[in-house]
C-alpha cells in the first residue's frame, strides 16, 4: 500500500466542491460494513440513506462488490479487503470510502486514486486509547502478568514463592519506539511516567521541541537502535516500506532479554521469524495486539508462554469508537455538502 500522508499531499485538483454538486441534492447512499456503536448508527440513519449491518456479519467479496456498486459512500473497517478487484467495479456510483479507523492498508489506495475515489480515515481520536493498550502490553509482557493469570486459572498456583514468576523491572529500561507519530508520542509520554528512557526511530526526525518534551533520543539507523533497546514498541502505519520492516535479520539484532510490543499492524513484523526467536529463547517476550493474518493466529504464537496476546483492541473503548464514528460522519457530511472532507487520505474526482 502507499503511504497515506504522501497521498494526501498530492491532492487531486479536480476534487472541487463543484464536482460534488450532484451528491448535495439528495441524501447519499451509505453502506456500513460492520455494526457500529448505536449512537453512530442512529445519526447515520438520520443524515444518510444508510444501510447498516445489523447482525455484524463479515462481508464476503460478493457483498463488498454489491456494496460499492450501489453506494455513494462505503464505510469499511480494517476487516474488509478493499482491493483492486472490488474497486474496479465501484465506479460510477461510489465516490467516497470513509474508513472507520486510521490505518488504510486494507484499501488499495493506488487504485482508489486512479479511479478518482476519495478515501478518508479517523486520525487523532484513537491515539490515547491505543497508547494505553500499548503501555499495558509494555508492562504486561516483562512482568508476566497474563502468564500469572493463566497459572492461577489453571488451579496450579500453590501460593507465594520467592522465585515465582520473576520478571523484569520496568523503570530504567530503554524503550525504542518505531514510528513517532501521534500514537508513538502518546506512548512516549506514558513511558516516561514509568521511568523508561525513550528512544525512537522515524522516517523523519520530530521537531526538537517535541524531542525535548518527550526527552526522546533519535536513532536514524533502526538496526542500531534495535541492538540497544530493552523494549521495542511498533507504532508506525503499515505501508509498502514498513511491511516486514522487522525482518529476520533485524529481529536477530535484539538483545536476549528484549521484549517487542506491536499495536500497529501484524505485517510489520516477520511473524515466523519472531516465533523462531521466541521459541529458542533468543528474545525475552512479546506483547501483540495485531497479527499478520488476523483473525487467524499463527499456532506457534499460541503455544508460547512468554508472550501476551490481545485481539486487536487498541482503540476498543466506548468513547473512542463513538469518536471514530463521529469522524466518519463529519467526513461524509463535509464531502456530500461540497466541502473538502477533513481527513482525506486520497482526494478523488467526483461527479
Ligand atoms: C481500529 C486500528 O479499531 O484505526 C486503526 O487503524 O487499527 C483500530 O484501532 C480499526 O482499524 C477499525 O477499522
XYZ file of C-alpha atoms and ligand atoms in Angstrom:
364
model
C 0.000 0.000 0.000
C 1.034 3.569 -0.448
C 1.828 5.981 2.291
C -1.396 7.855 3.222
C 0.432 11.043 4.148
C 2.265 11.201 0.853
C -1.000 10.690 -0.982
C -2.824 13.388 0.915
C -0.185 15.838 -0.205
C -0.870 15.013 -3.834
C -4.490 16.114 -3.557
C -6.300 15.861 -6.843
C -7.122 19.334 -8.170
C -10.433 18.079 -9.564
C -11.687 17.335 -6.032
C -13.625 20.564 -6.073
C -16.877 21.449 -4.316
C -18.495 21.895 -7.730
C -17.641 18.383 -8.737
C -19.677 17.075 -5.839
C -22.804 19.066 -6.643
C -24.700 16.005 -7.850
C -24.384 14.473 -4.400
C -25.575 17.500 -2.451
C -29.141 17.408 -3.773
C -30.130 14.140 -2.092
C -29.155 12.034 0.871
C -26.253 9.803 -0.136
C -26.499 6.018 -0.158
C -24.109 4.878 2.551
C -23.196 1.238 3.174
C -21.631 0.451 6.546
C -19.865 -2.914 6.551
C -19.813 -3.633 10.314
C -22.041 -2.946 13.297
C -21.039 0.424 14.801
C -21.965 1.936 18.206
C -25.683 2.658 18.390
C -25.335 6.442 18.667
C -23.298 6.468 15.465
C -25.744 4.266 13.586
C -28.753 6.342 14.655
C -27.080 9.558 13.492
C -26.159 7.943 10.193
C -29.791 6.901 9.683
C -30.865 10.493 10.305
C -28.369 12.057 7.924
C -27.958 9.494 5.151
C -29.749 6.699 3.362
C -27.688 4.299 5.400
C -27.631 0.534 5.039
C -26.386 -0.898 8.319
C -25.015 -4.324 9.132
C -27.367 -5.225 11.967
C -26.030 -8.742 12.628
C -22.390 -7.676 12.164
C -21.628 -10.483 9.711
C -18.438 -10.134 7.689
C -18.938 -9.047 4.119
C -17.603 -11.549 1.608
C -16.226 -10.452 -1.738
C -19.639 -10.600 -3.463
C -21.299 -8.454 -0.814
C -18.491 -5.894 -0.949
C -18.796 -5.668 -4.724
C -22.562 -5.258 -4.423
C -21.990 -2.517 -1.824
C -19.537 -0.488 -3.897
C -21.736 -0.784 -6.980
C -24.791 0.555 -5.184
C -23.439 3.056 -2.639
C -22.204 6.624 -2.972
C -20.213 6.106 0.198
C -18.708 2.948 1.693
C -17.817 2.834 5.389
C -15.457 -0.120 5.777
C -13.255 -1.247 8.648
C -9.915 -2.984 8.902
C -11.692 -6.334 8.429
C -12.662 -5.547 4.817
C -10.234 -6.101 1.966
C -10.955 -3.300 -0.484
C -8.625 -4.432 -3.235
C -8.420 -3.577 -6.921
C -10.887 -6.369 -7.750
C -13.575 -4.675 -5.641
C -12.694 -1.082 -6.540
C -12.693 -1.664 -10.272
C -16.412 -2.406 -10.027
C -17.192 0.659 -7.902
C -17.480 3.404 -10.483
C -19.508 5.363 -11.432
C -21.587 5.101 -8.241
C -19.009 5.064 -5.417
C -17.402 8.411 -4.669
C -16.124 8.159 -1.123
C -14.640 5.489 1.119
C -14.981 6.860 4.664
C -12.921 4.347 6.588
C -13.852 3.650 10.228
C -10.277 3.572 11.537
C -6.959 5.271 10.970
C -4.996 2.577 9.170
C -5.945 2.305 5.498
C -3.632 -0.526 4.487
C -6.652 -2.720 3.693
C -7.680 -0.352 0.885
C -5.836 -0.280 -2.434
C -5.101 3.443 -2.380
C -3.346 3.417 -5.728
C -6.425 2.083 -7.488
C -8.773 4.329 -5.497
C -6.749 7.330 -6.629
C -6.655 6.115 -10.200
C -10.454 5.778 -10.171
C -10.952 9.185 -8.533
C -12.468 7.792 -5.343
C -11.882 9.885 -2.221
C -10.642 7.999 0.856
C -10.848 9.353 4.415
C -9.851 7.927 7.793
C -10.254 8.771 11.516
C -6.927 10.020 12.902
C -6.443 11.558 16.330
C -9.406 10.156 18.214
C -7.910 6.743 18.992
C -4.453 7.956 19.957
C -4.804 7.867 23.746
C -6.683 4.562 23.819
C -4.150 2.830 21.599
C -1.282 4.283 23.637
C -2.938 2.968 26.817
C -3.133 -0.541 25.424
C 0.447 -0.293 24.183
C 1.559 0.706 27.669
C -0.461 -2.153 29.146
C 1.458 -4.606 26.933
C 4.768 -2.890 27.745
C 4.011 -3.625 31.396
C 2.319 -6.989 30.986
C 4.966 -8.785 28.936
C 8.089 -8.120 31.077
C 6.053 -8.598 34.287
C 4.479 -11.858 33.002
C 1.004 -10.734 34.008
C -1.046 -12.999 31.759
C 1.257 -15.942 32.475
C 0.437 -15.456 36.159
C -3.249 -15.286 35.416
C -3.104 -18.497 33.371
C -1.339 -20.283 36.227
C -3.964 -19.160 38.693
C -6.932 -20.020 36.484
C -5.467 -23.468 35.807
C -5.592 -24.114 39.565
C -1.810 -24.572 39.619
C -0.874 -21.745 41.972
C 0.497 -23.094 45.245
C 0.888 -19.734 46.918
C 3.511 -17.027 47.001
C 7.044 -18.048 46.186
C 10.274 -16.069 46.361
C 11.263 -17.056 42.823
C 7.836 -17.463 41.300
C 7.142 -15.624 38.025
C 10.044 -13.243 38.277
C 10.049 -10.689 35.517
C 11.967 -7.595 34.582
C 11.731 -4.213 36.311
C 10.208 -1.581 34.028
C 11.863 1.529 35.453
C 15.271 2.205 33.999
C 14.739 0.173 30.820
C 15.227 1.577 27.352
C 12.113 1.782 25.187
C 12.609 2.057 21.422
C 9.550 3.403 19.636
C 9.303 2.700 15.929
C 7.053 5.393 14.441
C 6.933 8.660 16.377
C 3.560 9.900 15.123
C 0.607 10.702 17.365
C 0.423 7.257 18.954
C 4.191 6.873 19.312
C 4.366 10.221 21.108
C 1.460 9.320 23.394
C 3.284 6.077 24.275
C 6.454 8.071 24.988
C 4.583 10.349 27.424
C 3.245 7.381 29.339
C 6.577 5.568 29.277
C 8.377 8.460 30.917
C 5.948 8.248 33.825
C 7.030 4.640 34.341
C 10.707 5.570 34.387
C 11.570 4.222 30.947
C 14.075 6.109 28.846
C 12.614 6.926 25.451
C 14.357 6.299 22.125
C 12.787 6.383 18.694
C 13.219 5.712 15.018
C 11.063 7.522 12.495
C 11.214 8.332 8.787
C 11.729 11.950 9.778
C 13.166 13.309 12.962
C 10.427 15.035 15.026
C 10.849 18.742 15.889
C 13.419 19.496 18.551
C 10.756 20.849 20.908
C 8.908 17.514 20.749
C 12.129 15.598 21.327
C 12.823 17.769 24.344
C 9.309 17.460 25.743
C 9.486 13.668 25.445
C 13.151 13.502 26.384
C 13.461 11.201 23.390
C 16.676 10.165 21.645
C 16.526 9.851 17.848
C 18.150 6.903 16.074
C 18.401 7.391 12.348
C 19.565 3.810 11.968
C 16.889 1.321 13.035
C 19.371 -1.577 13.133
C 21.488 0.253 15.656
C 18.529 1.194 17.822
C 17.223 -2.376 17.898
C 20.536 -3.682 19.232
C 20.441 -1.412 22.273
C 16.815 -1.476 23.451
C 15.149 -3.475 26.223
C 11.639 -2.967 24.875
C 10.537 -2.167 21.323
C 7.125 -0.693 20.541
C 5.844 -0.719 16.961
C 3.668 2.329 16.297
C 4.054 3.068 12.595
C 1.476 2.561 9.830
C 1.657 -0.447 7.507
C 2.884 0.657 4.083
C 4.974 -0.892 1.321
C 8.021 0.457 3.149
C 7.125 -0.908 6.588
C 5.860 -4.368 5.590
C 8.251 -6.840 7.253
C 10.374 -3.913 8.389
C 11.162 -6.093 11.379
C 12.621 -8.843 9.207
C 14.530 -11.899 10.464
C 17.954 -10.182 10.245
C 16.621 -7.096 12.024
C 14.916 -9.093 14.786
C 18.148 -11.020 15.270
C 19.765 -7.777 16.413
C 17.563 -7.621 19.528
C 19.087 -8.391 22.902
C 18.275 -11.743 24.543
C 16.035 -10.167 27.161
C 14.310 -7.720 24.766
C 10.533 -7.567 24.572
C 8.685 -6.493 21.437
C 5.230 -4.887 21.539
C 3.080 -4.373 18.454
C -0.218 -2.482 18.454
C 0.124 -1.244 14.856
C -0.201 -3.961 12.203
C 0.944 -7.591 12.297
C 2.521 -7.490 8.846
C 5.184 -5.023 10.007
C 6.904 -7.917 11.784
C 8.020 -11.141 10.114
C 5.859 -13.255 12.421
C 7.578 -16.549 11.687
C 10.984 -15.046 12.399
C 9.569 -13.651 15.651
C 8.276 -17.125 16.586
C 11.729 -18.628 15.867
C 13.371 -16.205 18.313
C 10.694 -16.601 20.987
C 10.742 -20.396 20.756
C 14.525 -20.508 21.081
C 14.518 -18.006 23.935
C 16.631 -15.641 21.862
C 14.444 -12.700 22.863
C 12.629 -12.148 26.134
C 8.999 -11.934 25.097
C 6.323 -10.090 23.162
C 3.036 -8.261 23.574
C 0.955 -8.484 20.421
C -2.386 -6.858 19.669
C -2.173 -7.353 15.900
C -1.376 -10.357 13.729
C -0.212 -10.931 10.184
C -3.231 -12.997 9.171
C -5.865 -11.796 11.614
C -8.205 -13.172 12.766
C -6.161 -16.333 12.145
C -3.460 -16.555 14.787
C -0.234 -18.320 13.980
C -0.481 -21.523 16.105
C 3.181 -21.141 17.033
C 2.299 -17.947 18.904
C -0.460 -19.667 20.850
C 1.971 -22.255 22.209
C 4.353 -19.695 23.686
C 4.275 -18.714 27.348
C 6.498 -15.666 27.133
C 4.018 -13.561 25.184
C 0.846 -11.590 25.859
C -1.808 -11.690 23.142
C -4.818 -9.374 22.760
C -7.372 -9.374 19.913
C -6.752 -6.035 18.104
C -8.357 -3.955 20.844
C -6.088 -0.889 20.862
C -8.918 1.537 20.174
C -11.652 -0.530 21.822
C -13.207 1.986 24.216
C -16.773 3.265 24.097
C -15.585 6.867 23.799
C -13.004 6.007 21.139
C -15.356 4.085 18.889
C -18.054 6.771 19.136
C -15.483 9.447 18.301
C -14.335 7.390 15.319
C -17.955 7.166 14.150
C -18.377 10.908 14.552
C -15.288 11.466 12.419
C -16.716 9.200 9.740
C -19.982 11.169 9.793
C -18.172 14.529 9.584
C -16.115 13.284 6.657
C -19.188 12.063 4.782
C -21.247 15.158 5.578
C -18.486 17.566 4.547
C -17.941 15.635 1.349
C -21.588 15.496 0.288
C -22.118 19.135 1.238
C -19.464 20.066 -1.287
C -16.634 20.794 1.129
C -13.315 19.006 1.392
C -13.592 16.097 3.834
C -11.248 16.909 6.731
C -9.449 13.559 6.971
C -8.632 12.911 3.337
C -6.043 10.287 2.605
C -6.873 10.375 -1.110
C -8.652 13.279 -2.734
C -10.633 11.856 -5.608
C -12.663 13.130 -8.515
C -16.411 13.045 -8.096
C -19.374 13.502 -10.321
C -9.439 0.302 14.542
C -6.965 0.455 14.044
O -10.284 -0.074 15.533
O -7.667 2.605 13.386
C -6.922 1.676 13.199
O -6.068 1.718 12.296
O -6.108 -0.313 13.978
C -8.034 0.109 15.016
O -7.748 0.647 16.241
C -9.737 -0.470 13.302
O -8.866 -0.147 12.274
C -11.146 -0.251 12.836
O -11.282 -0.336 11.450
